[in-house]
Amino acid sequence: MRPPKAMKKPFSIKHHQDLRRDDFYWLRDEQRSDPEVLEYLTAENQYCEHQLAPTAALQQTLYQEMTARLKPSDQSVPYFKNGYWYQQRFEPDCEFPMLVRNKQHLSAPEECLLDLNEQAEGFEYYDLAEAKVSPNQQQLAFSEDCLGRRLYQIKIKDLATGQIAEHCVDDTSGEVVWGNDSRYFYYVKKHPVTLVPYQVYRHQLGVPSSLDQLVYEEADDSFYISLHKTRSEQMIVIGAYASTTSEALYLDANNIDAQPQLFNAREKNIEYELEHFAGQFFVKTNALGKNFALIAAPEQSNHVISLPFTQWPVIVEHKSDVLLQGYELFNDFIVIEERCNGLVKLRYRHWQHQQYQCIEFNDPTYTAWLAINPEPNTSLLRFCYSSLTTPASTLEVDLTSGQQKTLKQQQVMGDFNAQDYQSERVWAVARDGVKVPVSLVYKRHLFKRHGNNPLLVYGYGAYGLSEDAMFSSDLLSLLDRGFVYAIAHVRGGEELGRQWYESGKLGNKHNSFYDFIDVTEALIKQGFGDPKRVYAMGGSAGGLLMGGVINLAPTLYHGVVAQVPFVDVLTTMLDESLPLTTGEYEEWGNPNLYQDYQRIKSYSPYDQVKAQVYPHLLVVTGLHDSQVQYWEPAKWVAKLREYKQGDTLLLLHTDLDAGHGGKSGRFKQYYDTAREYAFLLWLAEQQPLS
């Protein structure tokens, strides 16, 4: 079967006197209904399926392995809030959980708040954003997306009758915050063209959404709007966030007619997040240093609140080598989540003491995070922990005594034994002398240093998002077949603090690509993989990483998986109608400025495709993706087909029923993973497997 050949329709884009020809621009269809476009995508899917036909049995085997590791029936750790125990529970072999609660005691009769299997019935895709019970415990507001566009419809369920109200709210971000009298809630509306969250409305129960009150509208399209209720539950915060600047407004949660009050006016390159608890305002901000500090002042201290953040009382000081990621407030304690030398640390202290206690972790590479802690009047802290060899665990520590206990650890069905696997943390020296951390895992008895193990390197490197070392049960299917898996913590993430992020964005974006290549070469040199069987994987901005890397080092990798890849960076950043544009000028640059234009063009994978041998490539995307539009990977593959030399595989698979996150559902998602892993295993064996 010959590969599909996309028709070429000349189209020119001129900017800064630079004329770019884009013969595949016609693949852009915002309505996602053009028969010619759908025919091409379908042809690519058929070609992909045909080329991977030798792996069909392996794909099925992998899918069965992955799903067999899941506990058929499962439930989350219950948490207590406002007189009820809440948890999610999976019935045997169901794709989605039930949201349930028990009044006062877990032994009390169970009440089903929402069965997501019923909600998802009849849809190829389903995602629940939030489900919030009203303060009077009588109503449930929940937001769902049945297409994959991340446009959520908010519905109201009467918990006494089980009836879902006729009136609903469309085209929201999914966030729901109740007013304290349970008669109304706030939500965020998305822009009809750009899909940027930009308006806050107040919805009164029983009233059509067409009559909802506009509370706030963001005029600057580089800012995104979000909502949250403070820890005190007395205020509702409207957060306006750009890449490097933020602002907060707050409303009285007890007043149905409340109007937003500006807390601190936005100031370029100053970020802050607002919290309120025990009569005080808490602010996490970078005003005192890149890695953030925590400051606080009593609510009534107008003379302090009106001062610049640099003059507020400091609760957690800024440190040049420690990133403050988050915190949790209790009546008697404060808990800090921070990142030092690339690893997460949790420490805590009593409000009346200055000395912090630390929670210790033993794995060489791991992650930890604060769990759901809805009740502030307790000395019990819940947190989660995971490593490349330790399944996700929910633990509880008594902040008074320091005693810990494990409430739950993800159960891996079958013969999994954590002792069979080894994780390591190594450092690779990049070409400019900077040391880049790398997290590794492999199966002990299948690994041989300087042997013939296939090596898969994964990376992301953008937005200051740290790519943490977490357990993944599906990864066992590669490790059990001899693969070494590595996470390259390249610049652009925040693993080593804010500076690590800044040194991988804007004019420093090239560092992300070079770091990934240099890490790969260092791992080969250190004997972690067979030089002839090296693979790479990344998604979204990590897909951009993949595109940039294979342009720069096309022969280093035998095969690459690019998931929903952001590869047409220049064209997208010139189009202000798209979600990934104006809000991200501070991430990639503003191509309306000549210098930024040239810089983005120099690495944009679509613009830098050239006549050379490329590695075997599997590209996956979703037709309804609102983050990275499907036409970016489609155009990229079409252009690669025209330019690439040699006979390596070039495959595109478009999920016609999903968006940025791929298939939904507890089991269905593994069809995608099975395809990707089968592709890698097939290449590694250099022959069809069964």
mmCIF file of N, CA and C in Angstrom, residues 16-59:
data_model
loop_
_atom_site.group_PDB
_atom_site.id
_atom_site.type_symbol
_atom_site.label_atom_id
_atom_site.label_comp_id
_atom_site.label_asym_id
_atom_site.label_seq_id
_atom_site.Cartn_x
_atom_site.Cartn_y
_atom_site.Cartn_z
ATOM 1 N N HIS A 16 6.904 40.398 7.529
ATOM 2 C CA HIS A 16 8.249 41.006 7.606
ATOM 3 C C HIS A 16 9.010 40.835 6.285
ATOM 4 N N GLN A 17 8.290 40.957 5.195
ATOM 5 C CA GLN A 17 8.877 40.796 3.850
ATOM 6 C C GLN A 17 9.417 39.385 3.604
ATOM 7 N N ASP A 18 9.045 38.459 4.484
ATOM 8 C CA ASP A 18 9.453 37.059 4.315
ATOM 9 C C ASP A 18 8.266 36.283 3.751
ATOM 10 N N LEU A 19 8.439 35.674 2.613
ATOM 11 C CA LEU A 19 7.358 34.941 1.959
ATOM 12 C C LEU A 19 7.557 33.448 2.182
ATOM 13 N N ARG A 20 6.612 32.833 2.884
ATOM 14 C CA ARG A 20 6.658 31.386 3.118
ATOM 15 C C ARG A 20 5.559 30.715 2.303
ATOM 16 N N ARG A 21 5.922 29.641 1.653
ATOM 17 C CA ARG A 21 4.946 28.882 0.863
ATOM 18 C C ARG A 21 4.470 27.689 1.683
ATOM 19 N N ASP A 22 3.161 27.549 1.794
ATOM 20 C CA ASP A 22 2.574 26.462 2.580
ATOM 21 C C ASP A 22 1.572 25.718 1.697
ATOM 22 N N ASP A 23 2.049 24.688 1.014
ATOM 23 C CA ASP A 23 1.209 23.951 0.063
ATOM 24 C C ASP A 23 0.133 23.111 0.737
ATOM 25 N N PHE A 24 0.239 22.940 2.053
ATOM 26 C CA PHE A 24 -0.721 22.073 2.748
ATOM 27 C C PHE A 24 -1.608 22.856 3.723
ATOM 28 N N TYR A 25 -1.631 24.167 3.543
ATOM 29 C CA TYR A 25 -2.467 25.009 4.405
ATOM 30 C C TYR A 25 -3.940 24.617 4.299
ATOM 31 N N TRP A 26 -4.323 24.062 3.158
ATOM 32 C CA TRP A 26 -5.725 23.696 2.924
ATOM 33 C C TRP A 26 -6.225 22.627 3.898
ATOM 34 N N LEU A 27 -5.324 21.946 4.569
ATOM 35 C CA LEU A 27 -5.749 20.917 5.528
ATOM 36 C C LEU A 27 -6.360 21.525 6.782
ATOM 37 N N ARG A 28 -6.270 22.827 6.916
ATOM 38 C CA ARG A 28 -6.895 23.511 8.044
ATOM 39 C C ARG A 28 -8.403 23.662 7.787
ATOM 40 N N ASP A 29 -9.188 23.043 8.635
ATOM 41 C CA ASP A 29 -10.650 23.151 8.556
ATOM 42 C C ASP A 29 -11.188 23.344 9.967
ATOM 43 N N GLU A 30 -11.524 24.566 10.301
ATOM 44 C CA GLU A 30 -11.948 24.867 11.668
ATOM 45 C C GLU A 30 -13.271 24.199 12.025
ATOM 46 N N GLN A 31 -14.091 23.896 11.020
ATOM 47 C CA GLN A 31 -15.361 23.225 11.290
ATOM 48 C C GLN A 31 -15.195 21.709 11.397
ATOM 49 N N ARG A 32 -14.060 21.218 10.945
ATOM 50 C CA ARG A 32 -13.749 19.787 10.999
ATOM 51 C C ARG A 32 -14.799 18.952 10.265
ATOM 52 N N SER A 33 -15.217 19.457 9.114
ATOM 53 C CA SER A 33 -16.259 18.773 8.351
ATOM 54 C C SER A 33 -15.986 18.737 6.852
ATOM 55 N N ASP A 34 -14.872 19.314 6.415
ATOM 56 C CA ASP A 34 -14.549 19.342 4.993
ATOM 57 C C ASP A 34 -14.319 17.913 4.495
ATOM 58 N N PRO A 35 -15.122 17.442 3.529
ATOM 59 C CA PRO A 35 -14.994 16.046 3.052
ATOM 60 C C PRO A 35 -13.602 15.728 2.527
ATOM 61 N N GLU A 36 -12.965 16.696 1.873
ATOM 62 C CA GLU A 36 -11.641 16.456 1.310
ATOM 63 C C GLU A 36 -10.609 16.259 2.419
ATOM 64 N N VAL A 37 -10.703 17.057 3.462
ATOM 65 C CA VAL A 37 -9.787 16.923 4.592
ATOM 66 C C VAL A 37 -10.016 15.605 5.308
ATOM 67 N N LEU A 38 -11.266 15.289 5.586
ATOM 68 C CA LEU A 38 -11.583 14.042 6.286
ATOM 69 C C LEU A 38 -11.174 12.826 5.462
ATOM 70 N N GLU A 39 -11.292 12.937 4.148
ATOM 71 C CA GLU A 39 -10.870 11.830 3.280
ATOM 72 C C GLU A 39 -9.367 11.598 3.400
ATOM 73 N N TYR A 40 -8.606 12.701 3.434
ATOM 74 C CA TYR A 40 -7.159 12.566 3.572
ATOM 75 C C TYR A 40 -6.786 11.964 4.922
ATOM 76 N N LEU A 41 -7.386 12.462 5.991
ATOM 77 C CA LEU A 41 -7.077 11.937 7.320
ATOM 78 C C LEU A 41 -7.451 10.466 7.431
ATOM 79 N N THR A 42 -8.559 10.096 6.819
ATOM 80 C CA THR A 42 -8.983 8.693 6.835
ATOM 81 C C THR A 42 -7.998 7.835 6.060
ATOM 82 N N ALA A 43 -7.520 8.360 4.935
ATOM 83 C CA ALA A 43 -6.536 7.612 4.136
ATOM 84 C C ALA A 43 -5.251 7.407 4.935
ATOM 85 N N GLU A 44 -4.823 8.428 5.681
ATOM 86 C CA GLU A 44 -3.634 8.281 6.524
ATOM 87 C C GLU A 44 -3.872 7.238 7.613
ATOM 88 N N ASN A 45 -5.053 7.237 8.193
ATOM 89 C CA ASN A 45 -5.372 6.234 9.212
ATOM 90 C C ASN A 45 -5.311 4.828 8.636
ATOM 91 N N GLN A 46 -5.852 4.671 7.440
ATOM 92 C CA GLN A 46 -5.846 3.354 6.799
ATOM 93 C C GLN A 46 -4.423 2.913 6.474
ATOM 94 N N TYR A 47 -3.611 3.851 6.013
ATOM 95 C CA TYR A 47 -2.213 3.535 5.721
ATOM 96 C C TYR A 47 -1.466 3.157 6.997
ATOM 97 N N CYS A 48 -1.714 3.914 8.053
ATOM 98 C CA CYS A 48 -1.078 3.612 9.341
ATOM 99 C C CYS A 48 -1.462 2.208 9.807
ATOM 100 N N GLU A 49 -2.741 1.900 9.719
ATOM 101 C CA GLU A 49 -3.207 0.577 10.152
ATOM 102 C C GLU A 49 -2.595 -0.519 9.295
ATOM 103 N N HIS A 50 -2.479 -0.258 7.989
ATOM 104 C CA HIS A 50 -1.902 -1.260 7.088
ATOM 105 C C HIS A 50 -0.431 -1.498 7.409
ATOM 106 N N GLN A 51 0.313 -0.416 7.616
ATOM 107 C CA GLN A 51 1.739 -0.558 7.884
ATOM 108 C C GLN A 51 2.006 -1.220 9.234
ATOM 109 N N LEU A 52 1.103 -0.994 10.181
ATOM 110 C CA LEU A 52 1.269 -1.598 11.500
ATOM 111 C C LEU A 52 0.543 -2.935 11.627
ATOM 112 N N ALA A 53 0.018 -3.432 10.527
ATOM 113 C CA ALA A 53 -0.700 -4.712 10.564
ATOM 114 C C ALA A 53 0.151 -5.838 11.149
ATOM 115 N N PRO A 54 1.456 -5.881 10.859
ATOM 116 C CA PRO A 54 2.276 -6.937 11.476
ATOM 117 C C PRO A 54 2.310 -6.867 13.005
ATOM 118 N N THR A 55 1.918 -5.729 13.568
ATOM 119 C CA THR A 55 1.932 -5.591 15.023
ATOM 120 C C THR A 55 0.545 -5.776 15.640
ATOM 121 N N ALA A 56 -0.434 -6.146 14.833
ATOM 122 C CA ALA A 56 -1.816 -6.214 15.327
ATOM 123 C C ALA A 56 -1.935 -7.137 16.536
ATOM 124 N N ALA A 57 -1.324 -8.311 16.424
ATOM 125 C CA ALA A 57 -1.408 -9.260 17.541
ATOM 126 C C ALA A 57 -0.666 -8.714 18.763
ATOM 127 N N LEU A 58 0.470 -8.070 18.516
ATOM 128 C CA LEU A 58 1.233 -7.482 19.622
ATOM 129 C C LEU A 58 0.437 -6.363 20.290
ATOM 130 N N GLN A 59 -0.217 -5.555 19.482
ATOM 131 C CA GLN A 59 -1.045 -4.484 20.051
ATOM 132 C C GLN A 59 -2.118 -5.058 20.971
#
